Coordinates of C-alpha atoms and ligand atoms in Angstrom, one line a residue:
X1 CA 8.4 9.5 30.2
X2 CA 7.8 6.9 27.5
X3 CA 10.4 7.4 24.6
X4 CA 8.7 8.2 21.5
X5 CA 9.2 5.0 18.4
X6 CA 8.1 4.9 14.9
X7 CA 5.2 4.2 13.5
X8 CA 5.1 0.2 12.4
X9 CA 6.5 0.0 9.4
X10 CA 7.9 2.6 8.5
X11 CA 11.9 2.8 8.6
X12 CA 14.7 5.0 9.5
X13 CA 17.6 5.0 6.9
X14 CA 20.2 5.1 9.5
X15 CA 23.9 6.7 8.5
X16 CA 25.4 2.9 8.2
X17 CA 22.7 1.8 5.7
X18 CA 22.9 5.4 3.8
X19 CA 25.6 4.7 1.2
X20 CA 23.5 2.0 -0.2
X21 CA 20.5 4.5 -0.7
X22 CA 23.3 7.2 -1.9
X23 CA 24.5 4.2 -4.1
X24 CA 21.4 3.3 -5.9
X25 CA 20.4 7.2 -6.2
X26 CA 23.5 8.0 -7.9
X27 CA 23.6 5.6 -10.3
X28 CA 20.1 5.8 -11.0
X29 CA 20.5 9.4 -11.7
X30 CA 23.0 9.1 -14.1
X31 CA 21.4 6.3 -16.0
X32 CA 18.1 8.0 -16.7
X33 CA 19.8 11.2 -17.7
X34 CA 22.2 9.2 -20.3
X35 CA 18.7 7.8 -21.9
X36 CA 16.9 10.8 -22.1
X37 CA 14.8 10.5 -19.1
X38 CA 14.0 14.3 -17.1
X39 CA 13.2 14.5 -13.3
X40 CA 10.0 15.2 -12.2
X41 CA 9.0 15.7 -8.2
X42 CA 4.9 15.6 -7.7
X43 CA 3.6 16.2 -4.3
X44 CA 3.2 13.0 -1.8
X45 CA -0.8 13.8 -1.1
X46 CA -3.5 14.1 -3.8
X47 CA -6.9 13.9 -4.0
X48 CA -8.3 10.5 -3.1
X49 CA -10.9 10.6 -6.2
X50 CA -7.2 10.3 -8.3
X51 CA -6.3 6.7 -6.7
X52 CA -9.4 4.8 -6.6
X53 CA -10.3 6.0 -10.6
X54 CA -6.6 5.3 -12.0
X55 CA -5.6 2.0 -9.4
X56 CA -9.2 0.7 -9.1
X57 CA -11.8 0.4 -6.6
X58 CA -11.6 -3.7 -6.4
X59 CA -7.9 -3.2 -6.0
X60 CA -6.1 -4.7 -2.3
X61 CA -4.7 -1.1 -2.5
X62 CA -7.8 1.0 -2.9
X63 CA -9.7 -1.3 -0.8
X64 CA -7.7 -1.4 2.2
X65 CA -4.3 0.0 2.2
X66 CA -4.5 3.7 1.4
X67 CA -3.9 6.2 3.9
X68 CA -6.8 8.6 3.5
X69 CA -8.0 11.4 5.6
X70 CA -9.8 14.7 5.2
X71 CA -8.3 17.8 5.3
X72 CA -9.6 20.2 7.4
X73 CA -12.2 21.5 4.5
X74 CA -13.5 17.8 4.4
X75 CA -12.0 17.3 1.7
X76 CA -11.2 13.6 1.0
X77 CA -7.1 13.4 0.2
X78 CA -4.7 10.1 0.5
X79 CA -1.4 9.8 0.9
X80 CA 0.0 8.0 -2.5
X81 CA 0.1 4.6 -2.6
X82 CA 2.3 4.6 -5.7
X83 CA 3.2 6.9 -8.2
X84 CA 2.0 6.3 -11.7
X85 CA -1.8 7.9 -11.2
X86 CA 0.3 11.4 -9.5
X87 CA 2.8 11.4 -12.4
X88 CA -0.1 11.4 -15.3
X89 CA -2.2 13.9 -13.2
X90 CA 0.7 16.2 -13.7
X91 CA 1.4 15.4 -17.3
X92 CA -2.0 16.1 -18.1
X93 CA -2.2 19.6 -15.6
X94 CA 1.3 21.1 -16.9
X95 CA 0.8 19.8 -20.9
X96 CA 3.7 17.2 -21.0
X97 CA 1.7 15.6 -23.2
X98 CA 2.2 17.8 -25.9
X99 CA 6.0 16.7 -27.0
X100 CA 5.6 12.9 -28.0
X101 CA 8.1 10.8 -26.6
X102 CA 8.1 12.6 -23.5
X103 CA 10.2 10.5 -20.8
X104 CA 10.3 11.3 -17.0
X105 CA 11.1 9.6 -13.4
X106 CA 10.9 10.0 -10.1
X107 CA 11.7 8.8 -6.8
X108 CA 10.8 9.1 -3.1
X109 CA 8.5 7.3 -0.6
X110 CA 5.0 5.0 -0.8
X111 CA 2.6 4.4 1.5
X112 CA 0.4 1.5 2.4
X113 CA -1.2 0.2 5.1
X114 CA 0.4 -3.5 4.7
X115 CA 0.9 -5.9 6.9
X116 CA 5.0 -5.2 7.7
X117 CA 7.3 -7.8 7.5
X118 CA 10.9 -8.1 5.9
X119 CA 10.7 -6.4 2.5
X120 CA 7.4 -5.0 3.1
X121 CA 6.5 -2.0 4.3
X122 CA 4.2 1.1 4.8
X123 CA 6.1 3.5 4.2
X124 CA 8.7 2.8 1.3
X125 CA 10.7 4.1 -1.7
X126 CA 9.8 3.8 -5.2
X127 CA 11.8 5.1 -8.5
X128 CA 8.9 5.6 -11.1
X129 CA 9.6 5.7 -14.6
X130 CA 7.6 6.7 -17.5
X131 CA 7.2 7.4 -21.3
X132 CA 4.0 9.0 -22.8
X133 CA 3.0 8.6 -26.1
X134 CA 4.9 5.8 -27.6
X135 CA 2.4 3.2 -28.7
X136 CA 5.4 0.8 -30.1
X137 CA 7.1 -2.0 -28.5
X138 CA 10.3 0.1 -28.4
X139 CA 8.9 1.7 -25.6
X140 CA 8.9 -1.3 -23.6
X141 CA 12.1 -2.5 -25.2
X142 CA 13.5 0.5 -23.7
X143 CA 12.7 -0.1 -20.3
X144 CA 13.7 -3.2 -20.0
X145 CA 16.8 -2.6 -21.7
X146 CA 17.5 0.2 -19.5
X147 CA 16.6 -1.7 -16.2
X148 CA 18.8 -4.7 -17.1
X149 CA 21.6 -1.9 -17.5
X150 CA 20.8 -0.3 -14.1
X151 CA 21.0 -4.3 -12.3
X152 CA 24.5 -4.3 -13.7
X153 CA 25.6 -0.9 -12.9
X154 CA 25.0 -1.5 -9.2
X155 CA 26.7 -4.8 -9.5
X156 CA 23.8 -7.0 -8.7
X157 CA 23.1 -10.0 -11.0
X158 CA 20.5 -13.3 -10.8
X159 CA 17.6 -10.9 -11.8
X160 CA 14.7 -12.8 -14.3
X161 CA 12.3 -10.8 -16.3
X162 CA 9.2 -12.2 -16.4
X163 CA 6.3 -10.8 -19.0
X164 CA 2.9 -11.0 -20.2
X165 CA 0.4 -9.2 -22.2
X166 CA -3.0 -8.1 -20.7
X167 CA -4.5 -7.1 -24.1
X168 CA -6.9 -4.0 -24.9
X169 CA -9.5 -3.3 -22.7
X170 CA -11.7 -5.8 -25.1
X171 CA -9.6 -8.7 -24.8
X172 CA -10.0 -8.0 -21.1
X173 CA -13.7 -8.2 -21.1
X174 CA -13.6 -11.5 -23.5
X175 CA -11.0 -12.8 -21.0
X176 CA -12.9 -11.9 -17.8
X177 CA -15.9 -13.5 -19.2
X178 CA -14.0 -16.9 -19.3
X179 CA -12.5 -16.4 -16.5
X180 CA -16.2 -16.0 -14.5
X181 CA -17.2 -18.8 -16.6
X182 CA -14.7 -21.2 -14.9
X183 CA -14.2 -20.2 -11.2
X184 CA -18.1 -20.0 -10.8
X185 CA -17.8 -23.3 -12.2
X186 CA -15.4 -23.9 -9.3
X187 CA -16.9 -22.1 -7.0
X188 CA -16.7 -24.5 -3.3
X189 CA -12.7 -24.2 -4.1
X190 CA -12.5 -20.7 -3.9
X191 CA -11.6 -18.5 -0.7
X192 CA -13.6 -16.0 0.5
X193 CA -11.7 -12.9 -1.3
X194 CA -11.8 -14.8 -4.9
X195 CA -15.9 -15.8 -4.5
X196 CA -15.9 -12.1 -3.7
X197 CA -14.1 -11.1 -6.7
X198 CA -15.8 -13.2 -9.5
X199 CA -18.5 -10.5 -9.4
X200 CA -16.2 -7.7 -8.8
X201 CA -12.9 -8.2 -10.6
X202 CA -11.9 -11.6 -11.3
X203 CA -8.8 -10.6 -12.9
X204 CA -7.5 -10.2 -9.4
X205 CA -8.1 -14.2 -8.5
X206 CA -5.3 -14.9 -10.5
X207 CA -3.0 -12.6 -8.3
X208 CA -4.1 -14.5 -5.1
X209 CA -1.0 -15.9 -3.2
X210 CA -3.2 -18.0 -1.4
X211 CA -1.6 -21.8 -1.6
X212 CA -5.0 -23.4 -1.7
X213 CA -5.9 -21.4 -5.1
X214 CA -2.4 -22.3 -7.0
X215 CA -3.6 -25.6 -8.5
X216 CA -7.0 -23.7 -9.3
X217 CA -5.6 -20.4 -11.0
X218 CA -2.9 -23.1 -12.6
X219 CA -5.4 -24.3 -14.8
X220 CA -7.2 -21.3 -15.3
X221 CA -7.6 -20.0 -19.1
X222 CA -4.9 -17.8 -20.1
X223 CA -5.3 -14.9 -21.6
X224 CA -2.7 -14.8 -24.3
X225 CA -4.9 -17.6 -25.9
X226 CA -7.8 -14.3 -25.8
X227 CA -5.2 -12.6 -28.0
X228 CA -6.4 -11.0 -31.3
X229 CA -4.1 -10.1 -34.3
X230 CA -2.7 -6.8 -32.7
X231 CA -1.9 -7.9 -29.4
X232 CA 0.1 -10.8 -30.5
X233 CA 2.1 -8.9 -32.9
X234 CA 3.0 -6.7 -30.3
X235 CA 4.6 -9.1 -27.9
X236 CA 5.9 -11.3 -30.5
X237 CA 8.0 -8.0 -31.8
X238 CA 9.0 -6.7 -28.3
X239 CA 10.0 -10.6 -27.5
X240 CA 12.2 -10.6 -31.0
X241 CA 13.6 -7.0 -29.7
X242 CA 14.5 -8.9 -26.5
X243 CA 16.0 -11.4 -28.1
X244 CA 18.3 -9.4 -30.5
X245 CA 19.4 -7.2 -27.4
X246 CA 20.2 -10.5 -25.3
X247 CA 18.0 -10.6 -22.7
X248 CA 16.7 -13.2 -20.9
X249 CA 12.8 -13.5 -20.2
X250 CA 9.9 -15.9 -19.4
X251 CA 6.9 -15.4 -20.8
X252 CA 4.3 -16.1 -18.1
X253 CA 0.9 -16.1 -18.7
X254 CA -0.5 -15.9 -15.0
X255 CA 1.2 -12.3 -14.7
X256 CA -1.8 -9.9 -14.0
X257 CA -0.4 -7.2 -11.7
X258 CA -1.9 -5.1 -8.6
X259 CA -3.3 -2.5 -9.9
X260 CA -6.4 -2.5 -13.1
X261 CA -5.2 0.5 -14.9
X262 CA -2.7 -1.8 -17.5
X263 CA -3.4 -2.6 -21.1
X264 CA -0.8 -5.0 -22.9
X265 CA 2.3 -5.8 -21.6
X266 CA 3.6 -6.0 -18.1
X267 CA 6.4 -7.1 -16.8
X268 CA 8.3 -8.1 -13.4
X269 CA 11.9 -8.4 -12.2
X270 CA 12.5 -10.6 -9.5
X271 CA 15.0 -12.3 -7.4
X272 CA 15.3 -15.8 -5.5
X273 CA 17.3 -13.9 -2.9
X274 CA 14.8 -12.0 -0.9
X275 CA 12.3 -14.4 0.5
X276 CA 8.7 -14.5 0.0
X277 CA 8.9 -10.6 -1.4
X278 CA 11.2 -11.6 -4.5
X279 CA 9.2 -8.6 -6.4
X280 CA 12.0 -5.6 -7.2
X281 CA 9.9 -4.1 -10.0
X282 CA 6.8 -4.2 -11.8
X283 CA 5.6 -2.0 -14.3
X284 CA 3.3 -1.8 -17.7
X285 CA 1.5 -0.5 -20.3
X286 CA -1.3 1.5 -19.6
X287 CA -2.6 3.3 -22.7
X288 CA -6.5 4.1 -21.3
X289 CA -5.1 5.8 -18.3
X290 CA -4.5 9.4 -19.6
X291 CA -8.0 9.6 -20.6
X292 CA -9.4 8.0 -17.9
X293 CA -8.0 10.5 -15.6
X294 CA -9.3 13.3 -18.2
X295 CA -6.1 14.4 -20.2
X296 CA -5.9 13.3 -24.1
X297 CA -5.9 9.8 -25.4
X298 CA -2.2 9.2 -24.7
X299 CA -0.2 5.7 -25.0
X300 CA 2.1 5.3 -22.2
X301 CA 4.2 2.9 -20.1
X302 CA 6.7 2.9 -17.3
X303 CA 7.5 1.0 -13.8
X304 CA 8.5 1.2 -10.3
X305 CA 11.3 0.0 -8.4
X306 CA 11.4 -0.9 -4.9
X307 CA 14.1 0.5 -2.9
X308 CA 14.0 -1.3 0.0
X309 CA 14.1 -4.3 -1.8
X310 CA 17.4 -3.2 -4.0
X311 CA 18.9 -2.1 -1.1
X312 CA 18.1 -5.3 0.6
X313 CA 19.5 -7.1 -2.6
X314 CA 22.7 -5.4 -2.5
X315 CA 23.4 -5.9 0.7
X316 CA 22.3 -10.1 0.6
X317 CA 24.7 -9.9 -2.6
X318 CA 27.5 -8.2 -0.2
X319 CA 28.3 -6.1 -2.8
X320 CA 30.7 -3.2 -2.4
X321 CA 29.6 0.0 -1.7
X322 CA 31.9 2.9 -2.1
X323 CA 32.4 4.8 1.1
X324 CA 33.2 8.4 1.6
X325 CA 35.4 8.8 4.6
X326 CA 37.0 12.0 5.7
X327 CA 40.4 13.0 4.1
X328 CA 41.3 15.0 7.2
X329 CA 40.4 15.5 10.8
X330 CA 41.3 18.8 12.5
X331 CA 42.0 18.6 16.3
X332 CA 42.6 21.6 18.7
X333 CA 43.7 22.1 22.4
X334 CA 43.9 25.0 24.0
X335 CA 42.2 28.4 24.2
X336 CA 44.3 30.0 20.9
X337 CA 43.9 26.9 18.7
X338 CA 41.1 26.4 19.6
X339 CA 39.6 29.8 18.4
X340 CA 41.9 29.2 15.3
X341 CA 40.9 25.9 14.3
X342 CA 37.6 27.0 12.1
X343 CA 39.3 29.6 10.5
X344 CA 41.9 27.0 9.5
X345 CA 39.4 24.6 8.4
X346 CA 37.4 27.1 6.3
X347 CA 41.0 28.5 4.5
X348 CA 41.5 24.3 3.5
X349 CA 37.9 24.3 2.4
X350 CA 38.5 27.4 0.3
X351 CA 41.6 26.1 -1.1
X352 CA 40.4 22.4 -1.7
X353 CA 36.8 22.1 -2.6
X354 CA 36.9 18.5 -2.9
X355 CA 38.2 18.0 0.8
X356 CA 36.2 16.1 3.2
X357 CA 37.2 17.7 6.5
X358 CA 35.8 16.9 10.2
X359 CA 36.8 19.7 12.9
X360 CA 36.9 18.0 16.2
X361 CA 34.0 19.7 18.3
X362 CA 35.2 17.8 21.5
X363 CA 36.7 18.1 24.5
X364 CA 39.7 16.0 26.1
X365 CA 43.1 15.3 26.2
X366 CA 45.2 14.8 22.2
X367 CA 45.2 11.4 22.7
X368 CA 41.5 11.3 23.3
X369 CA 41.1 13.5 19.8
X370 CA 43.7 11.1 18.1
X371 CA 41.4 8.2 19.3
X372 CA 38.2 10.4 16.9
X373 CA 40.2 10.8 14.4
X374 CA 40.8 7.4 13.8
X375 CA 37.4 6.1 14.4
X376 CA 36.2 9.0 11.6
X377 CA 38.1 6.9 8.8
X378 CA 39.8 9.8 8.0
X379 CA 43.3 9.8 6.6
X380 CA 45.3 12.2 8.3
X381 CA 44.6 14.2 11.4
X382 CA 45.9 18.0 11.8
X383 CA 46.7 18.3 15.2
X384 CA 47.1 22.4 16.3
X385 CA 48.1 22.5 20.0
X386 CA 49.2 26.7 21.3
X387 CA 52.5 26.1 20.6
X388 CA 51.6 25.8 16.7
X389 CA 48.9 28.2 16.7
X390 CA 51.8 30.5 17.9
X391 CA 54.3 29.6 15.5
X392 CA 51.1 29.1 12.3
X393 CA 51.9 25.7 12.1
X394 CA 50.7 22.7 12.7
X395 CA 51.3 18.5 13.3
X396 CA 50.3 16.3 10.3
X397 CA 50.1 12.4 11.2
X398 CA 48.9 10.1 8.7
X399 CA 46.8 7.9 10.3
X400 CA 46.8 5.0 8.0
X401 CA 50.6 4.8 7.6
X402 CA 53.3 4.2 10.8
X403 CA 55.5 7.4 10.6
X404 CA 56.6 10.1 12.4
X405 CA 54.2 12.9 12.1
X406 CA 55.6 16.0 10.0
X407 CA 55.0 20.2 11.0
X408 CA 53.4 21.5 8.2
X409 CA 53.1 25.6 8.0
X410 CA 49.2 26.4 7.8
X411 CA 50.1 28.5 4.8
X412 CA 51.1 25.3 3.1
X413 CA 49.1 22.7 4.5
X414 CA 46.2 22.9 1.2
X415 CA 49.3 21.7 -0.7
X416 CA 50.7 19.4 1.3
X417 CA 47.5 17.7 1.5
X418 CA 46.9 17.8 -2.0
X419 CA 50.2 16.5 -2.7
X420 CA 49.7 13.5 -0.2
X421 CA 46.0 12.9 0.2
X422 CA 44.8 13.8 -3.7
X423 CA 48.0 13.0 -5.5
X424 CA 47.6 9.2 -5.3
Ligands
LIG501 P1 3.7 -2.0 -7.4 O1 3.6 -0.5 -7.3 O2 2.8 -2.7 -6.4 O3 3.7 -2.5 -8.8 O4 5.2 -2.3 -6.8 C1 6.4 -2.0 -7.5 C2 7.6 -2.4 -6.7 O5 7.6 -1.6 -5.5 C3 7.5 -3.9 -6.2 O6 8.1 -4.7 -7.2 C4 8.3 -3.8 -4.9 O7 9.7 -3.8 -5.2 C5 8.0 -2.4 -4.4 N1 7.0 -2.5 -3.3 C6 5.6 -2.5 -3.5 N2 5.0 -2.5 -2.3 C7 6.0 -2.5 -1.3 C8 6.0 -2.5 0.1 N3 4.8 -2.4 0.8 N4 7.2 -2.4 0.7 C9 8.3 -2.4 0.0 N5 8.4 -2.4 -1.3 C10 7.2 -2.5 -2.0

């Protein structure tokens, strides 16, 4: 029979590439918490009206990469593209809303019917972050901040920030008018999606990665010169709170983003290390979306992180991940010991809650075990044979030091491996 594979792309996390998941995780657990931010879990499948009213209908997601499929009721649900739209929906349906200031994140996996290649995927991990109902800069101040923090505490570095302001929904309409204006001026240049899109959503010309359209979106109008009073006194405070806090940034004005439901700023981290999918997050303000969705008028503002692409990052940046191997590896042979060797094993476990332990489940000669033990990473192996189990003792080697190997008596073995294994 035919062996059964994956579906294209869409990824084991094999036990090798795990720590770097655990890695990332960890940290950006403890990060969040220290800045106020509370976990929140919503459910991987929602209704398909929630996508195409919050990310867009003239959107490359809504238009062709959502996985949507009716239930068995007919009704029409999709698997969630990203997170943001899923997040507010719940804000709105539990009353987050109600305690301004309100800051929450989550994490877990995407999908999108891309076209895989390294970096991209259709199934992948996103850590989505958001505050509701802070209309100042600060709000943005803080996630940058924060992500700038999280780069360093996994010990990558070479990230840029790049930003831009898309403006109130007005400055958006004033922009889009200008920016009809001169790509129907244009029009035998464009491609076929971007003479589609002059009608539908021309913002989204500018997001092209077509090499043909660069020089043409180059000279394109820019939209910071739409700009009224507010909106420029917005950036120009969040680029002065940048600047006290020391980070580094470029201001580009060609910045639009995938997805139509952001007002004002938005903002990208990328790398140079990664190829052609440099893009490790992107997020935004996007201060119509609570009410488009139906909840309150509500400010709000967060981002997403791509895992893979992190994970991809630390690894092109050989960065050192911090490996849990065992401390001890239990061995028995023969029919005594071997009934023993759990009950052992669970008395350490009692005794040492912090002990990584692997009982050997396998069969073969000592020397065989020995050869496990080592290849588990462990430190030392506990070797019970009858004649210990007999006499309650049993043979310590340290496995990562030449030496004799000492007999321990069971009843003192927690201490003698606390003494040697936890003591240094
Ligand atoms: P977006 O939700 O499109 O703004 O993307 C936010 C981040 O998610 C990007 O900066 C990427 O790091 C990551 N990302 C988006 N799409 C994919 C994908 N298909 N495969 C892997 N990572 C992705």
């Amino acid at each position: 029979m035919n062996a059964i594979q994956a579906i294209r792309g869409m990824n084991d996390v094999l036990p090798d590439a795990v720590s770097a998941w655990q890695h990332i995780e960890r940290h950006v657990r403890t990060l969040l918490g220290a800045y106020g931010y509370e976990e929140i879990r919503p459910p991987l499948v929602e209704r398909t009206e929630l996508f195409r009213r919050s990310i867009g209908e003239v959107t490359d997601i809504v238009e062709k990469e959502m996985y949507t499929f009716d239930d068995r009721n007919g009704e029409s649900l999709t698997l969630r593209p990203e997170c943001t739209a899923s997040v507010v929906r719940a804000a709105i349906e539990h009353g987050l809303l109600r305690t301004p200031g309100r800051r929450v994140w989550t994490m877990g996996p995407m999908f999108r019917y891309e076209r895989p290649q390294k970096g991209r995927y259709r199934q992948f991990h996103q850590i989505d972050v958001e505050i509701f109902g802070i209309a100042a800069p600060s709000a943005e101040a803080e996630l940058i901040v924060m992500t700038r923090r999280l780069w360093k505490a996994l010990g990558l570095s070479g990230l840029s920030l790049e930003l831009n302001s898309l403006g109130s929904r007005d400055i958006q309409a004033r922009y889009r008018a200008r920016l009809v204006e001169y790509f129907s001026a244009r029009a035998d240049a464009l491609d076929a999606d971007s003479s589609r899109r002059i009608e539908t959503n021309p913002l989204r010309i500018l997001d092209s990665k077509n090499p043909s359209m660069q020089a043409l979106i180059e000279e394109a109008p820019r939209i910071i010169d739409e700009h009224d009073d507010d909106a420029r006194a917005h950036l120009d405070q969040l680029l002065a709170m940048l600047d006290e806090a020391g980070v580094e940034y470029r201001v580009n004005p060609r910045l639009v983003r995938g997805l139509d439901y952001y007002t004002g700023t938005v903002f990208e981290w990328t790398t140079g290390e990664l190829g052609a999918q440099g893009a490790v997050c992107g997020g935004g303000r996007y201060d119509n979306l609570v009410a488009e969705i139906g909840g309150p008028a509500n400010p709000a503002i967060g981002f997403a992180i791509g895992l893979e692409r992190l994970v991809a990052l630390l690894d092109v940046q050989s960065v050192e991940l911090p490996v849990a191997m065992p401390h001890a590896y239990l061995a028995s042979a023969g029919p005594r010991a071997s009934i023993l060797a759990h009950a052992v094993a669970e008395r350490l476990r009692d005794a040492v809650p912090e002990l990584r332990l692997v009982v050997d489940a396998g069969h073969g000669s000592f020397k065989a075990k020995l050869k496990r033990a080592d290849r588990s990473g462990a430190r030392l192996a506990l070797l019970l044979g009858e004649e210990e189990a007999r006499n309650g003792r049993i043979a310590v080697k340290d496995l990562r030091a030449r030496g004799p190997q000492s007999m321990v008596s069971i009843d003192d073995l927690a201490g003698h491996i606390v003494r040697n294994v936890f003591a240094e």
